[in-house]
Coordinates of C-alpha atoms in Angstrom, one line a residue:
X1 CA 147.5 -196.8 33.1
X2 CA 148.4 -198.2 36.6
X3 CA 146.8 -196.5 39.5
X4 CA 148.4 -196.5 42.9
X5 CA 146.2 -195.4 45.8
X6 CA 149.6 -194.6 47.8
X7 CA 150.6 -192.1 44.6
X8 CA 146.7 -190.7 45.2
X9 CA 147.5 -189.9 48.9
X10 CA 150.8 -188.2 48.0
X11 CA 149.4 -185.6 46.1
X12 CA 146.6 -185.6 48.4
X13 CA 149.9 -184.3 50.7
X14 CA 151.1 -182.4 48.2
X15 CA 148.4 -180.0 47.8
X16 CA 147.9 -180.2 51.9
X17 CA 151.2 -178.7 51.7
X18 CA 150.7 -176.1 49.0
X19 CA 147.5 -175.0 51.1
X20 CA 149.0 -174.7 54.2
X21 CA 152.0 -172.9 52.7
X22 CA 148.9 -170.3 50.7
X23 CA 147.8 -169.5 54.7
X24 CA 151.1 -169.1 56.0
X25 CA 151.5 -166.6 53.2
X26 CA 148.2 -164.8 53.2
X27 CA 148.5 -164.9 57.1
X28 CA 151.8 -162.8 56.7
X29 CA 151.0 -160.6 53.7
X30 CA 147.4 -159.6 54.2
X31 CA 145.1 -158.1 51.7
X32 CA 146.1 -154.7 50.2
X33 CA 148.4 -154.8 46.9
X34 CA 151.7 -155.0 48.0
X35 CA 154.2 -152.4 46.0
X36 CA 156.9 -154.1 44.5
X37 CA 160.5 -154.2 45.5
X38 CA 163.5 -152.4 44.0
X39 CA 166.1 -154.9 43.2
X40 CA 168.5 -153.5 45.3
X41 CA 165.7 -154.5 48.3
X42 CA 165.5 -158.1 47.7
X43 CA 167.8 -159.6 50.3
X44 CA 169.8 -163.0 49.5
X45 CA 167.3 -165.5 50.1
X46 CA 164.5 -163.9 48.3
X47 CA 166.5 -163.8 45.6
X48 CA 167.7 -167.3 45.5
X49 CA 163.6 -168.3 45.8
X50 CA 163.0 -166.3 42.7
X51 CA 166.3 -167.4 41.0
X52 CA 165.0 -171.0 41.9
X53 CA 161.3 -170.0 40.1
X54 CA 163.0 -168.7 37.1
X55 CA 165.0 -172.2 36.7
X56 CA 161.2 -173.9 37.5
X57 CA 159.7 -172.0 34.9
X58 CA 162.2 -172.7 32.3
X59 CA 162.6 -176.6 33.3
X60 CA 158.7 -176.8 33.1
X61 CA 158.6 -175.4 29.7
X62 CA 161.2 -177.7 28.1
X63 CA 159.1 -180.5 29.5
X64 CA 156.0 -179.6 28.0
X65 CA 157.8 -178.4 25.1
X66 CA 158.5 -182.7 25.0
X67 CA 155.3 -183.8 26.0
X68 CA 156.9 -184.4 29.2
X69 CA 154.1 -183.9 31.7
X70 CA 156.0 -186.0 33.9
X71 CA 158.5 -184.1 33.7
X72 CA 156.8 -180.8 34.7
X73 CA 155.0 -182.1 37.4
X74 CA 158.1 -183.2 39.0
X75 CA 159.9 -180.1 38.4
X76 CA 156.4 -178.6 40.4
X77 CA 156.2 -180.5 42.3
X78 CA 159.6 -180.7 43.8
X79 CA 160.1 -176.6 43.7
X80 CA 156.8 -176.4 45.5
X81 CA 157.3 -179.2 48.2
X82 CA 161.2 -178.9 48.6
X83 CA 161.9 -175.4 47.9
X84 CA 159.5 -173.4 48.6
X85 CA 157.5 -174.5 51.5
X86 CA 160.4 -176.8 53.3
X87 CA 163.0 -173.8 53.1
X88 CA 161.4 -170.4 51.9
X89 CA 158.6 -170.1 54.3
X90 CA 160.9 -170.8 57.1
X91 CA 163.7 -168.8 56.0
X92 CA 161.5 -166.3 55.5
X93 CA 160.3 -165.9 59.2
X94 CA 163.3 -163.9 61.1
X95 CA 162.9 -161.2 58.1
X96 CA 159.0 -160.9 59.2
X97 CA 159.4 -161.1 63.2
X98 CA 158.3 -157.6 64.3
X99 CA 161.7 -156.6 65.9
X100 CA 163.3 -157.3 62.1
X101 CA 160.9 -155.2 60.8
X102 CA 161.4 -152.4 63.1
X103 CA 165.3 -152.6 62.3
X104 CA 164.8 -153.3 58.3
X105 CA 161.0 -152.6 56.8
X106 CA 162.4 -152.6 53.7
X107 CA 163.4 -155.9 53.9
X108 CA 159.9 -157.3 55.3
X109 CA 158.2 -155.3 52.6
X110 CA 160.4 -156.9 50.1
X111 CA 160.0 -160.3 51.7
X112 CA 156.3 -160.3 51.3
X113 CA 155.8 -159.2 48.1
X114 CA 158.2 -161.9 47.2
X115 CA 156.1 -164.7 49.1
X116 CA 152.9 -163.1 47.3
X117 CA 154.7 -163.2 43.6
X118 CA 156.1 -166.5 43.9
X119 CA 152.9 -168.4 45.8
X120 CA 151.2 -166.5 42.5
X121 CA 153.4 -167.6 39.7
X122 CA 153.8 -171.3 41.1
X123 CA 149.7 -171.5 41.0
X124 CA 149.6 -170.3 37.5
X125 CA 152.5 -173.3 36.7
X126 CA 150.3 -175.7 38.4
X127 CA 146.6 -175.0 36.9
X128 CA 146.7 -177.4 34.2
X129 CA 147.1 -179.9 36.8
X130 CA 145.2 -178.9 39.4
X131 CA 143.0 -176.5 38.5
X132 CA 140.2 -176.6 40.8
X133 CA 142.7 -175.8 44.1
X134 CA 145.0 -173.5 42.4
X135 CA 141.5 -171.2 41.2
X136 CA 140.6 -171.4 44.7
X137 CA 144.1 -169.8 46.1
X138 CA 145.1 -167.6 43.6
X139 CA 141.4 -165.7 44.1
X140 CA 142.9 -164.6 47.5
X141 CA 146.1 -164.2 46.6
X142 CA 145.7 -162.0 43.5
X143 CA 145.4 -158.4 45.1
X144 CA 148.5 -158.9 47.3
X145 CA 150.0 -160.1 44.5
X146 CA 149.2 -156.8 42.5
X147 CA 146.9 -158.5 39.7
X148 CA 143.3 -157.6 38.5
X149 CA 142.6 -160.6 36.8
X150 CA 138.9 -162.7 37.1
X151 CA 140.4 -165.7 36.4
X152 CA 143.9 -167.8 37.2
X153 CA 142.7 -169.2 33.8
X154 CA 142.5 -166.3 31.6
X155 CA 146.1 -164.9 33.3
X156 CA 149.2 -165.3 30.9
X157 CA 151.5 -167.9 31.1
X158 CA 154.6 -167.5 33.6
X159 CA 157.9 -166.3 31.9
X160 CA 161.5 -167.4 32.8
X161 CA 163.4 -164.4 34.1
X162 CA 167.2 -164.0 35.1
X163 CA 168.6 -166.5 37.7
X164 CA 171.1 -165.9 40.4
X165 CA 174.0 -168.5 41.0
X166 CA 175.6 -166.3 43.6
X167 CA 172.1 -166.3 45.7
X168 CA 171.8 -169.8 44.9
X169 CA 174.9 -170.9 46.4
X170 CA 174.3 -168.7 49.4
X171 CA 170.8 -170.6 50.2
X172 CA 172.4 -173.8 49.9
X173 CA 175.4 -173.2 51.8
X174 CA 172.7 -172.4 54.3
X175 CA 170.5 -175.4 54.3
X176 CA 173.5 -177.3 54.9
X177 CA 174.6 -175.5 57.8
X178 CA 171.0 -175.7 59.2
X179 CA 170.3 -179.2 58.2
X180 CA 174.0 -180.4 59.5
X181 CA 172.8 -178.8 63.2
X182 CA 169.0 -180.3 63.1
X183 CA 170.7 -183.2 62.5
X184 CA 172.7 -183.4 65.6
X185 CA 170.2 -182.1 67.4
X186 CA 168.1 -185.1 66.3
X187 CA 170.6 -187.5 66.9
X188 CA 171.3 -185.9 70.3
X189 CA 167.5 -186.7 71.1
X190 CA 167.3 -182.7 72.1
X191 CA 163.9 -180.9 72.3
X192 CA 163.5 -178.8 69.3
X193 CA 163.4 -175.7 71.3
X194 CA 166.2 -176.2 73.5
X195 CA 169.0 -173.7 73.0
X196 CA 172.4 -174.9 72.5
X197 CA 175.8 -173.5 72.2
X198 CA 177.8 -173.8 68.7
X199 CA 181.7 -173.5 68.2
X200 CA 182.5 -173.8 64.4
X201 CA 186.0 -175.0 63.2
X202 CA 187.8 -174.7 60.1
X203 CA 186.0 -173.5 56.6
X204 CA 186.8 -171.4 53.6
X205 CA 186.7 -167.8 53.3
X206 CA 183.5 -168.1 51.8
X207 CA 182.3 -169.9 54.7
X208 CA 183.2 -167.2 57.3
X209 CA 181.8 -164.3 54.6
X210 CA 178.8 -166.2 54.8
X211 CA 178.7 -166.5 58.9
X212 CA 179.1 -162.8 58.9
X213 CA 176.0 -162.5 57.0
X214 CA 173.9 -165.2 57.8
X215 CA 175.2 -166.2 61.2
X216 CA 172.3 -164.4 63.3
X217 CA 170.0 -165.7 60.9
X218 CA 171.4 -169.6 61.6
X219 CA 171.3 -169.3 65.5
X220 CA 167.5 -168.4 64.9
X221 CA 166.1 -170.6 62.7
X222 CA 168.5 -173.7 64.4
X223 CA 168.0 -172.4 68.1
X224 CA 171.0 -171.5 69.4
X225 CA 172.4 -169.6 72.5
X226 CA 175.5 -168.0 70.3
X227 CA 178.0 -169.1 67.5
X228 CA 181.7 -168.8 68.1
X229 CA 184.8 -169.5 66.1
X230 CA 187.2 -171.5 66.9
X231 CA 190.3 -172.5 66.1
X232 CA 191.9 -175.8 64.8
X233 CA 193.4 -176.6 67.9
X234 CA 190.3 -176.2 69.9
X235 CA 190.4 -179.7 72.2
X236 CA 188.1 -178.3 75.0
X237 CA 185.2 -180.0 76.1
X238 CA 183.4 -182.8 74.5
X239 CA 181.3 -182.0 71.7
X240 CA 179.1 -184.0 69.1
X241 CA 180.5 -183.1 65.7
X242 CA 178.5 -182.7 62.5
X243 CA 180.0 -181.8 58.9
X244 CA 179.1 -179.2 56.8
X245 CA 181.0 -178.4 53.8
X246 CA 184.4 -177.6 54.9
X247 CA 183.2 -176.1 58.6
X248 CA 183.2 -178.7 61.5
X249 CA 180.1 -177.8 63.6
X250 CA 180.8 -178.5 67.6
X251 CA 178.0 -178.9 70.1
X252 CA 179.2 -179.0 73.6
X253 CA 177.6 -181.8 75.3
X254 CA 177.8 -180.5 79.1
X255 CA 174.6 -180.0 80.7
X256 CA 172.7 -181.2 77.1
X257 CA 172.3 -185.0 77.3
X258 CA 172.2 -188.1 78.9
X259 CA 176.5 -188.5 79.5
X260 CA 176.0 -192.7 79.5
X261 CA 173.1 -192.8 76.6
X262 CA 175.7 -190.7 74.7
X263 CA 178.5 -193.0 75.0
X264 CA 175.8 -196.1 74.1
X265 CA 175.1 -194.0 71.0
X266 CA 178.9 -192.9 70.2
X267 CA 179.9 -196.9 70.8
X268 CA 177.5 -197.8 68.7
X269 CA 178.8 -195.5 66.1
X270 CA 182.6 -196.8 66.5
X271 CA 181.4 -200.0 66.0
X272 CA 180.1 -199.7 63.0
X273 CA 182.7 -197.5 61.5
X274 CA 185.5 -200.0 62.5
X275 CA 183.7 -202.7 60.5
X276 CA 183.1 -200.2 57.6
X277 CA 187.4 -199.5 57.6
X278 CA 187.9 -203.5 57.8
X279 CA 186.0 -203.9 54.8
X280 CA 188.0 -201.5 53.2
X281 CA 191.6 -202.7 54.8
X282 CA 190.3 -205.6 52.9
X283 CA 189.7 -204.5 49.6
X284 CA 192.9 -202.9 49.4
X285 CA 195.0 -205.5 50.6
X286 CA 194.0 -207.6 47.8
X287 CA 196.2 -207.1 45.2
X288 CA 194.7 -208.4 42.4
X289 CA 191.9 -205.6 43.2
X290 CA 194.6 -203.0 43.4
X291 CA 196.0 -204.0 40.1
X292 CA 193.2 -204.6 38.4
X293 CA 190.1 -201.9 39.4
X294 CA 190.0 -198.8 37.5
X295 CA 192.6 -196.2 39.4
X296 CA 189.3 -194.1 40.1
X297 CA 187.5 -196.9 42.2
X298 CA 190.9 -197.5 43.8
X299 CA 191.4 -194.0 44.6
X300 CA 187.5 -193.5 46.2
X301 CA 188.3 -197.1 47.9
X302 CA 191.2 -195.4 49.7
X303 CA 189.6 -192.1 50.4
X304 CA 186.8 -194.2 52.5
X305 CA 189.7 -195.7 54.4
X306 CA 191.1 -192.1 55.6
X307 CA 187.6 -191.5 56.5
X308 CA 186.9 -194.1 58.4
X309 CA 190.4 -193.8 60.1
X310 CA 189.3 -189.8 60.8
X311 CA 185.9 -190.6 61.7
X312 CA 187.1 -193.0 64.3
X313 CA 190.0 -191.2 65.9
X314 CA 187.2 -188.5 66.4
X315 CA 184.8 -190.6 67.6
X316 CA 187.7 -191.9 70.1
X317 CA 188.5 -188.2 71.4
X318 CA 184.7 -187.7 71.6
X319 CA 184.1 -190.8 74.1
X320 CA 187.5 -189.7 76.2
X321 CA 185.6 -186.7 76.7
X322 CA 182.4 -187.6 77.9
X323 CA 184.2 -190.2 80.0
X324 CA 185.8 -186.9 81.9
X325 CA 182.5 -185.2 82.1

């Protein structure tokens, strides 16, 4: 068997991570044995954590089921690391904020018993592998998860339950929409805290059912002043522009950044997309590539070309703007 020190340290992270995320949750759920939720109590995102454990518990399973411990350590450990601790705990955090639970209890109740059940369960997947740390945890956590066992060892084995697509999409459609903002925000090389304003363009039906829902939840967790609509002919002020889905997310830049660091960055950025569409131009003015490449290559060859034409008209527009500012 190869060993790797740098693996050793990785799961040395790893279970960093899973203790932090065990105070975060103790922290917010306390002692006493939580009651649990009616089903009709579980908002969207608690349900997509707990859809998301259901498909862990099953994908676990099947991999032990193959003597596949690789398998079901990776299916841990990327719930646990990816899921769970990257996205739940923080989405979980405007339900728990006291004025939330003033306006919904319900909801907070519901959103603690869930952090409880799922920290729970995932320690009981994770005990053949680490059973030391996960006996440790689940001692603290067993009362507020409602169980009287002595033991994490002598507790029954997790079962699958019913998973929820519909939640599932919801919570991704989410991340995206956060991720797509932190992104910019990054890029714009803003403080994390800062507020900033957000005009959205374009998107499904879905999208704006989901803004309806979750928009107060987004301009939370992404730190924003407010999120408004607008429509496709919005040409206003200059904005950075990020992607997500079919939605174009639009920051206005005034009063947010550096206006000639920007246009650096934003040059930069032309630059390289105009070499990107000349190695396409390229490609497809060969003909013998044309005629000969399979008609789906062809076909993705010349969907890069529109866009990199898009990206650079926009990125054009963008740098016309900040010139004005």
């Amino acid at each position: 068997i190869k060993f790797d020190l740098a693996r050793c340290e990785g799961y040395r992270n790893f279970l960093n991570k899973l203790w932090n995320a065990a105070r975060f949750t103790l922290m917010n759920v306390g002692e006493a044995r939580l009651p649990e939720p009616a089903a009709d109590e579980l908002d969207p995102l608690s349900r997509w954590i707990l859809s998301r454990l259901n498909r862990t518990i099953g994908e676990v399973d099947q991999a032990l089921a193959d003597y596949r411990f690789d398998l079901a350590t990776r299916a841990l450990y990327e719930f646990v690391w990816n899921e769970f601790c990257d996205w739940y705990l923080e989405l979980s955090k405007p339900a728990l904020y006291e004025e939330a639970e003033a306006a919904d209890p319900a909801t907070a109740r519901a959103t603690r018993h869930t952090l409880a059940h799922v920290l729970e369960t995932t320690l009981r997947l994770l005990h053949p592998f680490v059973p030391f740390l996960t006996e440790e945890i689940w001692q603290r956590v067993r009362a507020p998860a409602g169980l009287d066992g002595d033991s994490i060892s002598l507790m029954p084995w997790p079962e699958a339950g019913p998973t929820d697509p519909g939640a599932e999409a919801d919570a991704e459609w989410l991340k995206a929409v956060i991720s797509a903002i932190r992104s910019a925000r990054t890029e714009l090389n803003l403080a994390p805290g800062k507020a900033m304003p957000l005009l959205i363009q374009g998107g499904s039906d879905g999208d704006h059912d989901r803004l309806q829902r979750f928009g107060e939840m987004v301009r939370k967790l992404a730190r924003l002043e407010a999120i408004e609509h607008v429509g496709p002919d919005h040409d206003g002020e200059a904005c950075a522009t990020a992607l997500a889905g079919d939605m174009r997310l639009l920051i206005p830049l005034a009063g947010l950044v550096d206006v000639a660091e920007e246009l650096t960055r934003l040059n930069k950025q032309l630059e390289r997309e105009k070499k990107g569409l000349e190695i396409v131009e390229k490609k497809l003015a060969n003909d013998r590539f044309v005629s000969n490449a399979p008609a789906e290559v062809v076909d993705k060859e010349r969907k890069r070309l529109a866009d990199h034409q898009a990206t650079i008209a926009d990125l054009e527009r963008q740098i016309e703007r900040l010139k004005g500012l």
